[in-house]
Amino acid sequence: MSVTPPGPIGDPVFGNGRQFADDPFTFMRACADSYGDVIRFDLGPRETYLLTNPADVERVLVADADRYRKPQFGDDAMDTLLGDGLLMSEGDTWQRQRKLANPSFHNRRIAALDGTMVDHTRSQLADWDDGEVVDIQLEVARLTVKIIVSAMFGADITDEEVKTVQEKLEPLGARFEPDPRRFLIPNWVPTRENREFDAAIDTLESVIDGIVDRRRGTERDPSVDPAGPDGVAVRGPAGDGDGDLPMDLLSVLLRARDRGEQTDENLRDELVTMLLAGHDTTALTLTYTFYLLSNHPEARERVASEAEAAVAGGAPTAADAREMKFTERVLNEAMRLYPPVYTLFREPKLDVKLGGYRIPEGSALMLSQWVVHRSPRWYDNPEAFDPSRWAPERRSQRPRFAYFPFGGGPRHCIGKAFSLLEAKLILAEVCSRYDLDYEGPDLSLRGSLTMHPNHPVPMRIRER
Ligand code: HEM
């Protein structure tokens, strides 16, 4: 057995950092094609290993999850942004925050948010004109920001605030793009990128503070919960009182703060995390879905006919969304080809063995959806858009972790059901009324916290 996994040779200063930064997507797949299940490369001060076998992904995320943690990158940007919010926290803090948040994501509450999701979509579509061209990514991101703030913060966000959030996402995202020089520049150096990042965080936090101010004193008022009586009937976390309390996340967290279980800082970290994790990923999924549908008119027609059936009785509901089976396959296929979260990171807490190799404590592990989802080992003709891959009989032939857009194990995405319902209802509203035709360049991708198009995504709107 070889002791060190194989991998590409890097240059003496930046290792493989330059190749990765130039095009992480091509680099990771080329590594997977050449070197197999466990690949070692050098992205900076620590050893990095890419896992490409679903069995190893499952081991890290599920079976041996307690041997791994989310890595500290020695770069406090992530910490400054998300702090001890649910996505990045560990140990007891994570457990406490997840317990608090779970009731807000209860299936019954999510299903009862259908009306809010449709209302926001309808009011946005009222601004669309037949024949005009919109940047669909900005449009859907505007919509998903409004929906997450209503659904989880029990508040409205002004158009001005939405614009601010969107403008500030650009410098935030830029800070997380791979850059081999970052390890050479201390965090305190006031580079333009660092200054813009700090300013973006300040602005984002002041938007969040504004929302919290508007909600102060209403955390026990059931009428603030947009999920209505069904959502309010969901039981809160222990100590949260009995029944009839609003179960939107912000109300739950404000009550926990009143009980002394949350600090203002916890609250802010959680809200920033939910605002970012809760809108960008769904907006990207929809963007890639519209792009793929524009290139596959037959699939677009099938989605449109399901959409028409869903809206036939009036506003589409969670029950209508459950019937949109083909649309669900299209969404699965869009997240296979374009996973918004294109890689997960983990760090072993102790020396571990993976794929026959010893991986040292403290190294960085990459579990890449982008690589696994496009591997010919698990998918025939992996580059092709083919929603029929998601027929149950075909799906069951693949290893479970050949597909993991929402992660897996204890740290799986808390917002999965929310985002799938939201995506289907938005598709029901849009596709029953419009065909969208992509008018941009060949799709090119950029890796940051999530996987973004590297350019605007212009779509011409045609009324059906
Ligand atoms: C298509 C949409 C979405 C995708 C692809 C996605 C993907 C993911 C993935 C891959 C993880 C696991 C990260 C890891 O293991 O390191 C995750 C975690 C998480 N997601 Fe999502 N997500 C989506 C929507 C949402 C929504 C709508 C919300 C909130 C409303 C949300 C909130 C979170 C949170 C808080 C976590 C951390 C959970 C924990 O560690 O306990 N996500 N998401």
Coordinates of C-alpha atoms in Angstrom, one line a residue, residues 207-451:
V207 CA -30.0 45.3 7.3
I208 CA -30.4 42.4 9.8
D209 CA -30.4 44.7 12.8
G210 CA -33.2 46.7 11.0
I211 CA -35.3 43.6 10.6
V212 CA -34.8 42.6 14.2
D213 CA -35.7 46.1 15.4
R214 CA -39.0 45.9 13.4
R215 CA -39.8 42.5 15.0
R216 CA -38.9 43.5 18.6
G217 CA -41.8 42.8 21.0
T218 CA -43.8 40.6 18.6
E219 CA -42.1 37.3 19.3
R220 CA -45.2 35.8 21.0
D221 CA -47.7 37.2 18.5
P222 CA -49.0 34.3 16.4
S223 CA -50.1 36.6 13.6
V224 CA -46.5 37.4 12.6
D225 CA -46.0 33.8 11.4
P226 CA -46.7 33.6 7.7
A227 CA -47.3 29.8 8.0
G228 CA -50.6 30.7 9.7
P229 CA -52.3 28.4 12.2
D230 CA -50.8 25.2 10.8
G231 CA -47.3 26.5 11.3
V232 CA -48.0 28.0 14.6
A233 CA -49.3 24.6 15.8
V234 CA -45.8 23.1 15.4
R235 CA -44.2 22.5 18.8
G236 CA -41.3 24.7 19.7
P237 CA -38.0 23.6 21.3
A238 CA -38.0 22.6 25.0
G239 CA -38.8 25.5 27.3
D240 CA -40.5 27.5 24.5
G241 CA -44.0 27.4 26.1
D242 CA -47.1 25.6 24.7
G243 CA -48.8 26.1 21.4
D244 CA -50.0 29.2 19.6
L245 CA -46.6 30.8 19.3
P246 CA -45.1 32.0 16.0
M247 CA -42.6 29.4 14.8
D248 CA -40.6 31.6 12.3
L249 CA -37.0 31.3 13.2
L250 CA -36.6 34.9 14.4
S251 CA -39.5 34.6 16.9
V252 CA -38.0 31.3 18.2
L253 CA -34.6 32.9 18.6
L254 CA -35.9 36.0 20.2
R255 CA -37.8 33.9 22.8
A256 CA -34.6 31.9 23.4
R257 CA -32.8 35.2 24.0
D258 CA -35.5 36.2 26.5
R259 CA -34.8 32.9 28.3
G260 CA -31.1 33.7 28.3
E261 CA -30.2 30.9 25.9
Q262 CA -29.1 33.2 23.1
T263 CA -26.9 36.3 23.0
D264 CA -27.4 39.1 20.5
E265 CA -24.3 37.9 18.7
N266 CA -25.7 34.3 18.3
L267 CA -28.9 35.8 17.0
R268 CA -27.1 37.9 14.4
D269 CA -24.8 35.0 13.3
E270 CA -27.9 32.8 12.8
L271 CA -29.8 35.4 10.8
V272 CA -26.9 36.3 8.5
T273 CA -26.3 32.5 8.0
M274 CA -30.0 31.9 7.1
L275 CA -30.2 35.0 4.9
L276 CA -27.3 33.9 2.8
A277 CA -27.6 30.1 2.9
G278 CA -31.4 30.4 2.5
H279 CA -31.6 32.4 -0.7
D280 CA -28.5 32.2 -2.9
T281 CA -28.5 28.4 -3.3
T282 CA -32.2 28.2 -4.3
A283 CA -31.7 31.2 -6.7
L284 CA -28.8 29.4 -8.3
T285 CA -30.8 26.2 -8.7
L286 CA -33.6 28.1 -10.4
T287 CA -31.1 30.0 -12.6
Y288 CA -29.5 26.8 -13.9
T289 CA -32.9 25.2 -14.3
F290 CA -34.2 28.0 -16.5
Y291 CA -31.0 27.8 -18.5
L292 CA -31.3 24.1 -19.0
L293 CA -35.0 24.3 -19.9
S294 CA -34.3 27.0 -22.4
N295 CA -31.8 24.6 -24.1
H296 CA -34.3 21.7 -23.9
P297 CA -37.7 22.8 -25.2
E298 CA -39.2 19.4 -24.8
A299 CA -38.5 19.3 -21.1
R300 CA -39.7 22.9 -20.9
E301 CA -43.0 21.9 -22.4
R302 CA -43.4 19.0 -19.9
V303 CA -42.6 21.3 -17.0
A304 CA -45.1 23.9 -18.4
S305 CA -47.9 21.3 -18.5
E306 CA -47.3 20.3 -14.9
A307 CA -47.2 24.0 -14.0
E308 CA -50.5 24.6 -15.7
A309 CA -52.1 21.7 -13.8
A310 CA -50.7 23.1 -10.6
V311 CA -52.2 26.6 -11.1
A312 CA -55.5 25.3 -12.6
G313 CA -57.3 25.5 -9.3
G314 CA -55.9 28.9 -8.3
A315 CA -52.7 29.6 -6.3
P316 CA -50.6 26.4 -6.4
T317 CA -50.2 24.7 -3.0
A318 CA -47.7 22.3 -1.4
A319 CA -50.1 19.5 -2.4
D320 CA -50.0 20.6 -6.0
A321 CA -46.2 20.8 -5.8
R322 CA -46.1 17.1 -4.7
E323 CA -47.7 16.2 -8.0
M324 CA -45.0 18.0 -10.1
K325 CA -43.0 14.8 -10.5
F326 CA -41.3 15.6 -13.8
T327 CA -40.4 19.0 -12.5
E328 CA -38.7 17.4 -9.5
R329 CA -36.6 15.3 -11.8
V330 CA -35.6 18.4 -13.7
L331 CA -34.6 20.1 -10.5
N332 CA -32.6 17.0 -9.5
E333 CA -30.8 17.0 -12.8
A334 CA -30.1 20.7 -12.7
M335 CA -28.5 20.3 -9.2
R336 CA -26.5 17.3 -10.5
L337 CA -25.0 19.2 -13.4
Y338 CA -24.8 22.5 -11.6
P339 CA -24.6 21.9 -7.8
P340 CA -24.8 25.3 -6.1
V341 CA -22.6 23.9 -3.3
Y342 CA -19.9 22.4 -5.5
T343 CA -17.7 21.1 -2.7
L344 CA -17.9 20.4 1.0
F345 CA -14.9 20.8 3.3
R346 CA -14.1 18.7 6.4
E347 CA -11.1 18.2 8.7
P348 CA -10.3 15.0 10.5
K349 CA -10.0 15.4 14.2
L350 CA -7.6 12.5 14.4
D351 CA -5.6 10.5 11.8
V352 CA -8.0 8.5 9.7
K353 CA -7.9 5.9 6.9
L354 CA -9.7 6.6 3.7
G355 CA -9.5 4.6 0.5
G356 CA -6.6 2.7 2.0
Y357 CA -4.5 5.8 2.8
R358 CA -3.7 7.4 6.1
I359 CA -5.0 11.0 6.2
P360 CA -3.4 13.1 8.9
E361 CA -5.4 15.0 11.5
G362 CA -5.9 18.6 10.6
S363 CA -5.7 18.2 6.8
A364 CA -8.4 19.5 4.6
L365 CA -10.8 17.1 2.9
M366 CA -12.8 18.1 -0.2
L367 CA -15.9 16.2 -1.0
S368 CA -16.9 17.6 -4.3
Q369 CA -20.4 17.4 -5.7
W370 CA -19.2 18.9 -8.9
V371 CA -16.7 16.0 -9.4
V372 CA -18.9 13.1 -8.2
H373 CA -22.1 14.3 -10.0
R374 CA -20.3 14.4 -13.4
S375 CA -18.4 11.2 -13.0
P376 CA -18.9 8.5 -15.8
R377 CA -18.4 5.9 -13.1
W378 CA -21.9 6.7 -11.7
Y379 CA -23.7 8.4 -14.6
D380 CA -24.0 7.3 -18.3
N381 CA -23.1 10.2 -20.6
P382 CA -22.7 12.5 -17.5
E383 CA -22.6 15.8 -19.4
A384 CA -26.0 15.2 -20.9
F385 CA -29.2 16.7 -19.4
D386 CA -31.4 13.7 -18.8
P387 CA -34.2 14.0 -16.2
S388 CA -35.1 10.4 -16.7
R389 CA -32.0 9.4 -14.7
W390 CA -34.2 10.2 -11.7
A391 CA -36.8 7.5 -12.4
P392 CA -36.7 5.4 -9.1
E393 CA -35.5 2.3 -10.9
R394 CA -32.4 4.1 -12.4
R395 CA -31.7 6.0 -9.3
S396 CA -31.6 2.9 -7.1
Q397 CA -28.8 1.5 -9.2
R398 CA -26.4 4.3 -8.1
P399 CA -24.6 4.5 -4.8
R400 CA -26.4 6.7 -2.3
F401 CA -23.7 9.4 -2.2
A402 CA -23.3 9.6 -6.0
Y403 CA -25.7 12.6 -5.5
F404 CA -25.4 14.9 -2.5
P405 CA -26.4 18.5 -3.4
F406 CA -27.7 19.0 0.2
G407 CA -24.8 17.2 1.9
G408 CA -25.7 14.3 4.3
G409 CA -25.5 13.0 7.8
P410 CA -26.0 15.1 10.9
R411 CA -24.9 18.3 9.1
H412 CA -27.3 17.8 6.1
C413 CA -29.1 20.9 4.8
I414 CA -31.8 22.0 7.1
G415 CA -33.5 24.0 4.3
K416 CA -33.8 21.1 1.8
A417 CA -37.6 20.7 1.9
F418 CA -38.1 24.5 2.1
S419 CA -36.0 25.1 -1.1
L420 CA -37.6 22.3 -3.1
L421 CA -41.1 23.5 -2.3
E422 CA -40.1 27.1 -3.1
A423 CA -38.4 26.1 -6.4
K424 CA -41.4 24.1 -7.5
L425 CA -43.9 26.8 -6.7
I426 CA -41.8 29.5 -8.5
L427 CA -41.5 27.2 -11.5
A428 CA -45.3 26.6 -11.4
E429 CA -46.0 30.3 -11.5
V430 CA -43.3 31.2 -14.1
C431 CA -43.6 28.2 -16.5
S432 CA -47.4 28.3 -16.6
R433 CA -47.3 31.8 -17.9
Y434 CA -43.9 32.3 -19.7
D435 CA -41.3 30.6 -21.8
L436 CA -37.8 31.9 -21.0
D437 CA -35.2 32.0 -23.8
Y438 CA -31.5 32.3 -22.8
E439 CA -29.7 35.0 -24.7
G440 CA -26.3 35.0 -23.1
P441 CA -22.9 33.5 -23.9
D442 CA -21.9 29.9 -23.3
L443 CA -22.3 29.3 -19.6
S444 CA -19.1 29.9 -17.7
L445 CA -18.8 29.2 -14.0
R446 CA -17.1 30.8 -11.0
G447 CA -16.3 29.1 -7.7
S448 CA -16.9 31.1 -4.5
L449 CA -18.9 30.0 -1.5
T450 CA -21.3 28.7 -4.1
M451 CA -21.0 28.0 -7.8

